[in-house]
JSON list of C-alpha atoms in Angstrom, two decimals:
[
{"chain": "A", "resi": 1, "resn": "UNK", "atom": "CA", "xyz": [10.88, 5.07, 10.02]},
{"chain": "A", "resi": 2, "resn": "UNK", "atom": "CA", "xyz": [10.31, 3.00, 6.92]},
{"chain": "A", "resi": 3, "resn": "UNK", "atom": "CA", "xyz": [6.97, 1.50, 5.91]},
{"chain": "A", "resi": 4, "resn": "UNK", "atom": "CA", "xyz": [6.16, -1.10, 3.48]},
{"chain": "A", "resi": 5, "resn": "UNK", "atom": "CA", "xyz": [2.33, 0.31, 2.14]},
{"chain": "A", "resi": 6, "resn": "UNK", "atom": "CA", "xyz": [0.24, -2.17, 0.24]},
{"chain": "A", "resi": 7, "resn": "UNK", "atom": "CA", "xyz": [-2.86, -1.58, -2.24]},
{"chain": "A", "resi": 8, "resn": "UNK", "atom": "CA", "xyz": [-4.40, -5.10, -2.39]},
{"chain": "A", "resi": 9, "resn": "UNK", "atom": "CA", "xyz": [-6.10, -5.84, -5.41]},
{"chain": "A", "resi": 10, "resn": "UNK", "atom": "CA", "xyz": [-7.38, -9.56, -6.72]},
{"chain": "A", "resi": 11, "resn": "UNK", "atom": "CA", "xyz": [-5.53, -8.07, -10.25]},
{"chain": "A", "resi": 12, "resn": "UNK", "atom": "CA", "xyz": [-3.07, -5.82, -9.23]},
{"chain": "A", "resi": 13, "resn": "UNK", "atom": "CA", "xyz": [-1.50, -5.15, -5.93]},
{"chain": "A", "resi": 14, "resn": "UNK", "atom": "CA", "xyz": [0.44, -2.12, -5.09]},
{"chain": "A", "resi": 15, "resn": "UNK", "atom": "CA", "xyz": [3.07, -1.51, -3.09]},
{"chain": "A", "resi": 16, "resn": "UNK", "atom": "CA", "xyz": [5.51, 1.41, -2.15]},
{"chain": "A", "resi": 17, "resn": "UNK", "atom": "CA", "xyz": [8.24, 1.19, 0.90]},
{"chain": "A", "resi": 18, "resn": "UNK", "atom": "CA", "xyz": [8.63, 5.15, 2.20]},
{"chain": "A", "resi": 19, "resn": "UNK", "atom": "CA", "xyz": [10.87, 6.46, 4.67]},
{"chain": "A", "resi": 20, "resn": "UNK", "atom": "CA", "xyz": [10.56, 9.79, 5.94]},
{"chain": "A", "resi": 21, "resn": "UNK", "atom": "CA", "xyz": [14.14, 11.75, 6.95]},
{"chain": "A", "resi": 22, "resn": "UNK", "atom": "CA", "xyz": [13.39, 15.23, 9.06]},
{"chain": "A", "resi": 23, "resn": "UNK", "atom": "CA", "xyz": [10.39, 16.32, 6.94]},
{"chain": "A", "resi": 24, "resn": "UNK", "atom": "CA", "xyz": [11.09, 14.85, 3.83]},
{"chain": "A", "resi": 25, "resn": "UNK", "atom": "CA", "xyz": [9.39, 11.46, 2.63]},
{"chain": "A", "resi": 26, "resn": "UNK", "atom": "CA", "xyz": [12.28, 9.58, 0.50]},
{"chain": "A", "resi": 27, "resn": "UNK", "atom": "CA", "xyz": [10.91, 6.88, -2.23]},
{"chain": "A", "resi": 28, "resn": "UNK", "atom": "CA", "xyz": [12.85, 3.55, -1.53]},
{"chain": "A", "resi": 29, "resn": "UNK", "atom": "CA", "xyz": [10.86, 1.75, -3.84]},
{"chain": "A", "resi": 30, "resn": "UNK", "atom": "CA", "xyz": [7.63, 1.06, -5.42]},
{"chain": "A", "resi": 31, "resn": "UNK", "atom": "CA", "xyz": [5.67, -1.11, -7.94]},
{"chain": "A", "resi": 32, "resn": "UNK", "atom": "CA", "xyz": [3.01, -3.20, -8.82]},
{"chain": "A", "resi": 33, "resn": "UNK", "atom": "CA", "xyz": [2.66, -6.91, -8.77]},
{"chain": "A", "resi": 34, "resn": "UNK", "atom": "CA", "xyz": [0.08, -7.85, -11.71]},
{"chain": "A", "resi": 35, "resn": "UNK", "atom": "CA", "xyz": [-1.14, -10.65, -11.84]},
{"chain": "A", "resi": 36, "resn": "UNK", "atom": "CA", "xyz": [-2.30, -12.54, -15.18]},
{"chain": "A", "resi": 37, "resn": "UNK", "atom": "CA", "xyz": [-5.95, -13.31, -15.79]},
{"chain": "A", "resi": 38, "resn": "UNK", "atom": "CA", "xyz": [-7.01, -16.61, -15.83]},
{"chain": "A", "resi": 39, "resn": "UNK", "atom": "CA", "xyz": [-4.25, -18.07, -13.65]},
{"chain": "A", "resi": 40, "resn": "UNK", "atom": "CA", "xyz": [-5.67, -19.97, -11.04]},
{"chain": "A", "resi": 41, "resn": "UNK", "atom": "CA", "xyz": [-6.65, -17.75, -8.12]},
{"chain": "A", "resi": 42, "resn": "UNK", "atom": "CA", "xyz": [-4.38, -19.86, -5.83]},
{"chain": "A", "resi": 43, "resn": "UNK", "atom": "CA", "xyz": [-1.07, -19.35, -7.60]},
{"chain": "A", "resi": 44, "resn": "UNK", "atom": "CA", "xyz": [-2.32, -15.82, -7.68]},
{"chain": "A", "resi": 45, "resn": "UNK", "atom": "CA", "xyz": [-2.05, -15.42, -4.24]},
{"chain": "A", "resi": 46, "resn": "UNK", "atom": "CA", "xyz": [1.33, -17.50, -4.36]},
{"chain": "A", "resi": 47, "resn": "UNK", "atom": "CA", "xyz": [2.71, -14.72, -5.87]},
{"chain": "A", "resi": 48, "resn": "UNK", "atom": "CA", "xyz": [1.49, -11.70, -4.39]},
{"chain": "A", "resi": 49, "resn": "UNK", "atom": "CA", "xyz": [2.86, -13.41, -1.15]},
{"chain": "A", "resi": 50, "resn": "UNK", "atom": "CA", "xyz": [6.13, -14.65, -2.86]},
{"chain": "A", "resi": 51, "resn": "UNK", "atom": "CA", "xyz": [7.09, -10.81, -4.40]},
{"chain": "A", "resi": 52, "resn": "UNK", "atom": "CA", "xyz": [5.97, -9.13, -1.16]},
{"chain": "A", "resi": 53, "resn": "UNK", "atom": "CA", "xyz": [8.22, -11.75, 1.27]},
{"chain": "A", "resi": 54, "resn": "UNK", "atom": "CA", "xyz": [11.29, -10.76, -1.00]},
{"chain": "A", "resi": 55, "resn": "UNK", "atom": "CA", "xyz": [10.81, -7.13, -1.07]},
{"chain": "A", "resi": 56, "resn": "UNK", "atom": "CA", "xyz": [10.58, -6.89, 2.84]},
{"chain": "A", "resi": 57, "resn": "UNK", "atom": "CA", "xyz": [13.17, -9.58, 3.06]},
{"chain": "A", "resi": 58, "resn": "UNK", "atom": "CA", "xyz": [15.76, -7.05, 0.77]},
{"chain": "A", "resi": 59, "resn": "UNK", "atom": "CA", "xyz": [14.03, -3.26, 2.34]},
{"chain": "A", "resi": 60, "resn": "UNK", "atom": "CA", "xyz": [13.65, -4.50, 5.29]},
{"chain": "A", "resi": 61, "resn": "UNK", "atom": "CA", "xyz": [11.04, -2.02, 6.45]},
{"chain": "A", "resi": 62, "resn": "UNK", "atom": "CA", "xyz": [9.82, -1.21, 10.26]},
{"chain": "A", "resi": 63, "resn": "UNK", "atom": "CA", "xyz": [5.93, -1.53, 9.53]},
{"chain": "A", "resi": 64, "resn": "UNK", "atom": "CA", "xyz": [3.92, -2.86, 7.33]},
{"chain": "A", "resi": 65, "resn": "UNK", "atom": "CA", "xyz": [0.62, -0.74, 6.83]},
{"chain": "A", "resi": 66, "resn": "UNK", "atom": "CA", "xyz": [-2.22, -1.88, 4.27]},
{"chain": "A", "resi": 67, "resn": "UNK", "atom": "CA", "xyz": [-5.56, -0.21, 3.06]},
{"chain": "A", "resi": 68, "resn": "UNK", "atom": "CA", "xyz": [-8.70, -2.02, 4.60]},
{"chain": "A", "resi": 69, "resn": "UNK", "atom": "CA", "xyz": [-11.37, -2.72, 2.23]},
{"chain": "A", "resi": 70, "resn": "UNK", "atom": "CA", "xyz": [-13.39, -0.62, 1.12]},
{"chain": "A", "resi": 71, "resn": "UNK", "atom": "CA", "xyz": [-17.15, -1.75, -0.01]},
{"chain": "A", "resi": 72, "resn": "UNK", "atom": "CA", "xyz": [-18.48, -2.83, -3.14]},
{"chain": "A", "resi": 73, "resn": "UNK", "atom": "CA", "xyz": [-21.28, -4.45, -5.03]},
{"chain": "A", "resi": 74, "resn": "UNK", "atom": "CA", "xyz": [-19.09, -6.91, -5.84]},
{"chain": "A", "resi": 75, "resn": "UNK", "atom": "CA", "xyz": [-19.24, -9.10, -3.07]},
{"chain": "A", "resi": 76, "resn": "UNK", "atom": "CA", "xyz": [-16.74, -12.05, -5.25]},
{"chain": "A", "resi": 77, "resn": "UNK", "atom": "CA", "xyz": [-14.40, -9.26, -5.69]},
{"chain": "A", "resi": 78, "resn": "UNK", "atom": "CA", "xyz": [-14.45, -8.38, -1.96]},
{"chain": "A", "resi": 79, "resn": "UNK", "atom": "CA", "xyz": [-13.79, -11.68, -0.80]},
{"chain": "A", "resi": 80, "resn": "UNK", "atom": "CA", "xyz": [-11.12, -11.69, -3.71]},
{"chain": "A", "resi": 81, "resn": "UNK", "atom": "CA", "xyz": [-9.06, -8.95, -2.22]},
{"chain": "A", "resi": 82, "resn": "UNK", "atom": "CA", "xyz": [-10.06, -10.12, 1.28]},
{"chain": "A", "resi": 83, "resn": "UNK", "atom": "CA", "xyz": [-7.87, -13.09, 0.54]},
{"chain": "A", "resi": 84, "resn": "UNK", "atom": "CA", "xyz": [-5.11, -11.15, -1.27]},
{"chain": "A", "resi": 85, "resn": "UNK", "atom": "CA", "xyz": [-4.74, -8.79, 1.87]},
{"chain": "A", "resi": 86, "resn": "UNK", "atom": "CA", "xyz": [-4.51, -11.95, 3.76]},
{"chain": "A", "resi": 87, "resn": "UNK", "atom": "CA", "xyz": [-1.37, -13.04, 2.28]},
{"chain": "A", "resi": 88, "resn": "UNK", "atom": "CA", "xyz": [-0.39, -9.16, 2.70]},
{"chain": "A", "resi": 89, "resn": "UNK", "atom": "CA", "xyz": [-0.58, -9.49, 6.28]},
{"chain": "A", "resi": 90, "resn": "UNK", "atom": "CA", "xyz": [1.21, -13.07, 6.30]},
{"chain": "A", "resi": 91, "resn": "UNK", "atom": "CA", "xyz": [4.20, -11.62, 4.41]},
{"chain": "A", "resi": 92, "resn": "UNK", "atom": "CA", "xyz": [4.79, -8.67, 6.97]},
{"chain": "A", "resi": 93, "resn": "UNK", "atom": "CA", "xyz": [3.81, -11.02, 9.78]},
{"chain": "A", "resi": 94, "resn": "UNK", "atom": "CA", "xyz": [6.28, -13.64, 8.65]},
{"chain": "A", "resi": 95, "resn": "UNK", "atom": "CA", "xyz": [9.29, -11.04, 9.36]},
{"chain": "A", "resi": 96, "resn": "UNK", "atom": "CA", "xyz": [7.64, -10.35, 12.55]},
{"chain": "A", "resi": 97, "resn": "UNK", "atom": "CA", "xyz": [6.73, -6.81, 11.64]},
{"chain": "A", "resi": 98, "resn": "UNK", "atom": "CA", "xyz": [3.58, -4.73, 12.83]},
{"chain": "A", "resi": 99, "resn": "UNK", "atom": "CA", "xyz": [1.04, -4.58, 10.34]},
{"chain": "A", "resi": 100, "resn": "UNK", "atom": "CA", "xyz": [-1.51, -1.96, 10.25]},
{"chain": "A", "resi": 101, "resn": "UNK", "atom": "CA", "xyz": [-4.70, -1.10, 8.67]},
{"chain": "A", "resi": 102, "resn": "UNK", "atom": "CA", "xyz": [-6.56, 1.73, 7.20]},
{"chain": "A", "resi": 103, "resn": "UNK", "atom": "CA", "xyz": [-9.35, 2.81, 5.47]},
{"chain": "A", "resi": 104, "resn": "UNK", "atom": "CA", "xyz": [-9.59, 4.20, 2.10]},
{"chain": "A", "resi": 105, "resn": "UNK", "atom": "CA", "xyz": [-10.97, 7.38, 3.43]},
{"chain": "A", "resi": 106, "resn": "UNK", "atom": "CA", "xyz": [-8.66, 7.82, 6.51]},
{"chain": "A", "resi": 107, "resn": "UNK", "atom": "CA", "xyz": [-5.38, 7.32, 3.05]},
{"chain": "A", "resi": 108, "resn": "UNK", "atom": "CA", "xyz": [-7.13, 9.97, 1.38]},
{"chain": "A", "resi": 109, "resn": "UNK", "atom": "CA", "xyz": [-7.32, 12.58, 4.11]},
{"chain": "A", "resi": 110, "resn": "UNK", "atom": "CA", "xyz": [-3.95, 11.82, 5.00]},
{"chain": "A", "resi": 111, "resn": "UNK", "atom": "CA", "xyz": [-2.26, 12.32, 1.73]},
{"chain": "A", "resi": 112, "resn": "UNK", "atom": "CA", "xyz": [-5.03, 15.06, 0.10]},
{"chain": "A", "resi": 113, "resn": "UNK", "atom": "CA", "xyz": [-6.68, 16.32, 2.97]},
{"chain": "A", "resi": 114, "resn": "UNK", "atom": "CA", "xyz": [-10.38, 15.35, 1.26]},
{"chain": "A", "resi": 115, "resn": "UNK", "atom": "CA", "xyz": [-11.72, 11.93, 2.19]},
{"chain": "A", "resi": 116, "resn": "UNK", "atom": "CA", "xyz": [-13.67, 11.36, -1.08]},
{"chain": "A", "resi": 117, "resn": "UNK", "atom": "CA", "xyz": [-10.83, 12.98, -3.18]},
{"chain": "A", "resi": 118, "resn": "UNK", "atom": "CA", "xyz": [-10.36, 10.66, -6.84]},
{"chain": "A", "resi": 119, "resn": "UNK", "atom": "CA", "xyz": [-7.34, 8.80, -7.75]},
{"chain": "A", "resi": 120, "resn": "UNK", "atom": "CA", "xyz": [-5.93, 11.28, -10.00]},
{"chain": "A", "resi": 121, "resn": "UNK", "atom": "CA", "xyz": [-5.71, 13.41, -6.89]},
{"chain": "A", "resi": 122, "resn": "UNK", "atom": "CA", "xyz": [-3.85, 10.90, -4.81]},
{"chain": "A", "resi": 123, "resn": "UNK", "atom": "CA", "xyz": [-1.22, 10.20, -8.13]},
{"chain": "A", "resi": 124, "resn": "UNK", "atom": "CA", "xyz": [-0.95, 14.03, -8.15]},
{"chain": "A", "resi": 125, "resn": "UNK", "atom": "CA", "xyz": [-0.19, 14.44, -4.62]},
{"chain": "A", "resi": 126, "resn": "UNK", "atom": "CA", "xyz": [1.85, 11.52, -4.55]},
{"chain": "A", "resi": 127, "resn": "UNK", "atom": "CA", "xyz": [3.93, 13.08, -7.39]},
{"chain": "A", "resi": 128, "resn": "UNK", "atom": "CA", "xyz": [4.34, 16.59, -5.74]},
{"chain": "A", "resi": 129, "resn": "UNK", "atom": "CA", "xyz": [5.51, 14.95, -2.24]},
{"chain": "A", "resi": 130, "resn": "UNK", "atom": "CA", "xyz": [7.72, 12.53, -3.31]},
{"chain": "A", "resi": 131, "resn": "UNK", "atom": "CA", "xyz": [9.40, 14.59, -6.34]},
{"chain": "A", "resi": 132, "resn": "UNK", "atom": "CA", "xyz": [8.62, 12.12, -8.89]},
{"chain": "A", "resi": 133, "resn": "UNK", "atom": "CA", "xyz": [8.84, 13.68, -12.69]},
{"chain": "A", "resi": 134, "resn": "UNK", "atom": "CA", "xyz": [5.89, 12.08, -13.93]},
{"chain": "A", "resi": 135, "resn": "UNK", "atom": "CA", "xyz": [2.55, 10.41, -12.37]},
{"chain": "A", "resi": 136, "resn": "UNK", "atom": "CA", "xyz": [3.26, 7.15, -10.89]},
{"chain": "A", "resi": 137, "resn": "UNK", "atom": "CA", "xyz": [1.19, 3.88, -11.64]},
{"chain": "A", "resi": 138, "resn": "UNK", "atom": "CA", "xyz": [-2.38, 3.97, -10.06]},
{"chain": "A", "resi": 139, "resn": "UNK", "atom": "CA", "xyz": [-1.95, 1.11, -7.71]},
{"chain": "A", "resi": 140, "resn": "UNK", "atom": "CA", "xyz": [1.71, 2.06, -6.77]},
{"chain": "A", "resi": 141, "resn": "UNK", "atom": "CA", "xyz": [0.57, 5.26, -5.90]},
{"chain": "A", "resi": 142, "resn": "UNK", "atom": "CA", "xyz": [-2.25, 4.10, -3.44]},
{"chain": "A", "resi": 143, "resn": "UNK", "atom": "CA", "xyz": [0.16, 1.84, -1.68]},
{"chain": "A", "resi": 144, "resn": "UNK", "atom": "CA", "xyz": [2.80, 5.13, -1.19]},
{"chain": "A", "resi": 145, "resn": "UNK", "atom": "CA", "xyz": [-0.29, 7.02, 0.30]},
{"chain": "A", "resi": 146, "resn": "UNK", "atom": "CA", "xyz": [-1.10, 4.37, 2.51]},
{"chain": "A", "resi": 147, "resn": "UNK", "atom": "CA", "xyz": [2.59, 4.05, 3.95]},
{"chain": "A", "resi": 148, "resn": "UNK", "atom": "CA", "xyz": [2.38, 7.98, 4.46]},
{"chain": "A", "resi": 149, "resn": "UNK", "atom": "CA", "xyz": [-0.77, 7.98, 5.93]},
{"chain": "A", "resi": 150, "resn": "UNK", "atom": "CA", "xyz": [1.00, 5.22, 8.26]},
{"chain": "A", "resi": 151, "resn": "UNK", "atom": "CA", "xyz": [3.76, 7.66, 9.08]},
{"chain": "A", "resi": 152, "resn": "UNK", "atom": "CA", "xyz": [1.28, 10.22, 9.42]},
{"chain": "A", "resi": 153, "resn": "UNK", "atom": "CA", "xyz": [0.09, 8.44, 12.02]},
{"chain": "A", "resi": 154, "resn": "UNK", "atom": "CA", "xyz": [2.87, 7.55, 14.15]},
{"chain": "A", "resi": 155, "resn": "UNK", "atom": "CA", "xyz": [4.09, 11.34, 14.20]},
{"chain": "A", "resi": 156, "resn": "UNK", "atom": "CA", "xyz": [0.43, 11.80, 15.75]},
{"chain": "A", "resi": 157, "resn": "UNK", "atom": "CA", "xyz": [0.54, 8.88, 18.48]},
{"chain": "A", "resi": 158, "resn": "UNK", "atom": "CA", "xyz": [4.25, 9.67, 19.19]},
{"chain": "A", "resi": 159, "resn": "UNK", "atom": "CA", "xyz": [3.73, 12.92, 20.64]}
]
């Protein structure tokens, strides 16, 4: 199985395709799609929606799985990153893939085991079960979790 995970953000937007081979998760690849302040919030969403369509169109992965939002007292950001998972979704949706959703806390318990665990902890673990040599980028990093937690999942509802 190989999932596309996504860490919307209305400034950066992770995202980290993971395929898991016997009981080994493999890195196929992962970034982060940053997106300049001050560009108009439309063309913002242009190009989350533009990168992500070309990465699924060249990985093509089996499921798309994104993290929900989480809340905020920012209610403009919220609606911000409401928008940018919208254009997630349409991406995935466009290649006629399952998307799927989950919570920050049900990522975190997936990949650390701890609910409320901190970012650092999900970059660590991250690093340890993928074999990277150093910390990868904060966003990247939440969108691998989420595509593990997604596989996680699967293995659960499969048997």
């Amino acid at each position: 199985m190989r999932v596309l995970g996504i860490d919307p953000g209305s400034i950066v937007t992770g995202y980290g395709i993971v395929e898991k081979v016997q009981e080994r998760y493999i890195d196929v690849t992962h970034g982060e799609i940053k997106l300049k302040r001050g560009l108009l919030f439309t063309a913002s969403l242009e190009k989350v929606y533009n990168e992500l369509f070309s990465i699924i169109e060249g990985e093509r992965p089996d499921a798309v799985a994104i993290e929900d939002i989480f809340y905020g007292k920012n209610i403009k950001s919220l609606i911000k990153q409401g928008h940018v998972r919208g254009v997630a979704i349409l991406a995935g949706s466009k290649h006629h893939l399952p998307v799927f959703e989950y919570t920050p806390l049900e990522v975190k318990k997936a990949v650390v085991g701890y609910g409320r665990a901190e970012k650092i902890q999900v970059q660590k673990m991250i690093q340890v079960m993928m074999k990277f040599s150093e910390l990868p980028p904060e966003d990247a990093s939440d969108a691998i979790a989420v595509a593990i937690c997604h596989i996680n999942h699967q293995k659960k509802v499969s048997i």
